């Protein structure tokens, strides 16, 4: 055939003939189906056919006249001219020989899939899915098409969609000549995701650019809802390095609202789509299981590997997928190079930081890692777009591809609906502006004309603050920073910021706090999840039941959530060491958790009470500690993250240490097994006094300067009356620090510090380097400054920078 190419005949080199989408489908169909990547079969109507149609209709001069002198900033004129151009193209008849070829190819495809099969007819422009311009969502796709006449009509509509308003504007913005971009059309088996689920995959983290994960979004029904941000989708992360090693385990999951499901409906004599409410019981569960997520991750890794090999460089991918509700199979519908996050300069970090506080008006999912301020402009109807002014913050229920002209002038975008792969998020990243999506109430909580600050620099949660708050932006060139011999590590508790923090030049995590994950993600007391029957308040029991729905036992919820939080941190820094501290809540803090007051005693001074190691083998908490151990075992064994080391806090006596280690071994965490190292916090004077004895039981020490200082000086740092006497720089405290480092070295054990002192005081960094400490762990925001201080001291001491 002259104007038809089957997917099996196409590859990535055929973009000029069939466009980016069809070339990629052909490449995957030919190269990856044998590896288990399932791609629907189909054929492409070539760009030559498009040119032939317009040649025969003498349409080119009329198109030139329609677009001559166009100014895309005039939205009304753009709409008028674009409509005229589409009429010219759609009105051009298909030549008889082209009709014959399409009809013959359609008959062959129908024979392959059966008389009842339907098909997708998709645009594929010759400038689409390029490394520097994706054209995502700019052209038309027609779904669930059946019958020769409808296929032919859909081909003509795809040709005409090359002149959609948004596509014209996108070409202008990206420097493409309207008359050097041609339209191809793909016809392929329709995957009935209206009866199952669909979504988008990125082979990197879309916010930080972290490249070792596959990020999957998923929602019920057709994928348009995920792409356009109509729904808040489920999210899955899978860690590539351990997936390649054979570990079949999802790293992290987040349940989305999935409020709507897009399905097919018949209206005005033709097939259309509509959104229907998702039943509450379906919203409350993940739309695909872990097994499906792992199949998709496998396919994504194979696709990325293949395209990277073709390009001769790492090529992160943006992939569309769908699950067929009829045959139950998972299909890849499209794959293109990711064109925004992967293009960021390597070795440069932009740090945004608010320098004042404000009232939070609304919050959602953060996109972009930046901060911007401006006047809010709430758009509730597309007709209001003409009133939007450059520099304003666009606030809407959701955004559409037609809004591109307005969005590129916005300071930031805020939406009620959508996830981190929706249209608003993708465009915001491309434009380099922050977006907060999926707020739920943005259009009611924000008013047009109000000054607001949009912050996406505080982790996964984006916030919109009242007022124009001051903030700083600092660009750091990491390539110019030498690597000190003393290991500089980070303290971290929030998994949401782990991928971003891992971009900093660190030697790993010196302290991963379990408490943040328990308080912010789990929210319930572990013993309340083990024994909910002991809670005599029905409202609290109901809250626990709501929190843990979908799990066979409430305790399973704790294990899964804790494992995913800690696992995310361990994956972010893999294969560098990540030292996670087992729980160190105090009784008053534990009591504040959901269900906690039924399991915690009252203490007058919880700072030196029932905390840390003393809890782990005590009957009042031993079952809770077993859950912590089960979660850590899942991270190391099921997830394969053996870079995880464990650390015991507030361990008062050697005998207590022995009991805790025995309990851990009983729970499958024996020191030395599968390379497991167990550290102890050095934060009680007895840890220093008996450091030789503790060294026989543990692989390393991490000095907790906060607790060590208050116990050396006898100062309760929570007491406002005496807090002025709390000072880590006191000579007595420094003497204890020196003894701890020397004692660890004497016993050939690692000595680090994870307390606040080096983050706050450069002179403490100097002192610690001079003592010969192995590692200093600090907060991410001080890491670069501390690294420079360490390098300066090492240079003064004659220590050359590390080659690492």
Coordinates of N, CA and C in Angstrom, one line a residue, residues 605 607-609 611 650-652 682-687 704-717 726 732-733 736:
X605 N 7.7 13.8 83.7 CA 8.8 14.1 82.9 C 9.1 13.1 81.9
X607 N 10.5 13.2 79.1 CA 11.8 13.3 78.5 C 12.8 12.2 78.9
X608 N 12.7 11.8 80.2 CA 13.6 10.8 80.7 C 12.7 9.6 81.3
X609 N 11.6 9.4 80.7 CA 10.7 8.4 81.1 C 10.6 7.2 80.2
X611 N 10.5 5.7 77.2 CA 10.8 6.1 75.8 C 12.0 5.2 75.3
X650 N 18.0 6.0 72.9 CA 17.8 6.1 74.4 C 18.0 4.8 75.1
X651 N 19.1 4.1 74.8 CA 19.4 2.8 75.4 C 20.2 3.0 76.6
X652 N 19.6 2.9 77.8 CA 20.2 3.3 79.1 C 21.3 2.4 79.6
X682 N 24.2 7.4 70.9 CA 25.0 7.8 72.0 C 24.5 9.1 72.6
X683 N 23.6 9.0 73.5 CA 22.9 10.3 74.0 C 22.7 10.3 75.5
X684 N 23.2 9.3 76.2 CA 23.1 9.2 77.6 C 24.5 9.1 78.1
X685 N 24.9 9.8 79.2 CA 26.3 9.7 79.7 C 26.7 8.3 79.9
X686 N 25.9 7.4 80.2 CA 26.3 6.0 80.4 C 26.7 5.3 79.1
X687 N 26.2 5.8 78.0 CA 26.6 5.3 76.7 C 28.1 5.7 76.5
X704 N 23.6 11.7 69.8 CA 22.4 12.6 69.8 C 22.8 13.7 70.7
X705 N 23.3 14.8 70.2 CA 23.8 15.9 71.0 C 22.7 16.6 71.8
X706 N 21.4 16.5 71.3 CA 20.3 17.2 72.0 C 20.1 16.6 73.4
X707 N 19.9 15.2 73.4 CA 19.7 14.6 74.7 C 21.0 14.5 75.5
X708 N 22.1 14.3 74.9 CA 23.3 14.2 75.6 C 23.6 15.5 76.3
X709 N 23.3 16.6 75.7 CA 23.6 18.0 76.3 C 22.7 18.1 77.5
X710 N 21.4 17.8 77.4 CA 20.5 18.1 78.5 C 20.8 17.1 79.7
X711 N 21.3 16.0 79.4 CA 21.6 15.0 80.5 C 23.0 15.3 81.1
X712 N 23.9 15.9 80.3 CA 25.2 16.3 80.9 C 25.0 17.5 81.8
X713 N 24.2 18.5 81.3 CA 24.0 19.7 82.0 C 22.8 19.7 83.0
X714 N 22.0 18.6 82.9 CA 20.9 18.6 83.8 C 19.8 19.6 83.4
X715 N 19.7 19.9 82.1 CA 18.7 20.9 81.7 C 17.6 20.3 80.9
X716 N 16.4 20.5 81.3 CA 15.2 20.0 80.5 C 15.0 21.1 79.3
X717 N 15.3 20.7 78.1 CA 15.3 21.6 77.0 C 13.8 22.0 76.7
X726 N 20.7 25.6 78.1 CA 21.0 24.4 77.2 C 21.9 24.9 76.1
X732 N 31.9 20.8 79.1 CA 31.6 19.5 79.6 C 31.0 18.6 78.5
X733 N 30.1 19.2 77.7 CA 29.4 18.5 76.6 C 30.5 18.1 75.6
X736 N 32.5 15.1 76.6 CA 31.8 13.9 76.4 C 31.8 13.5 74.9

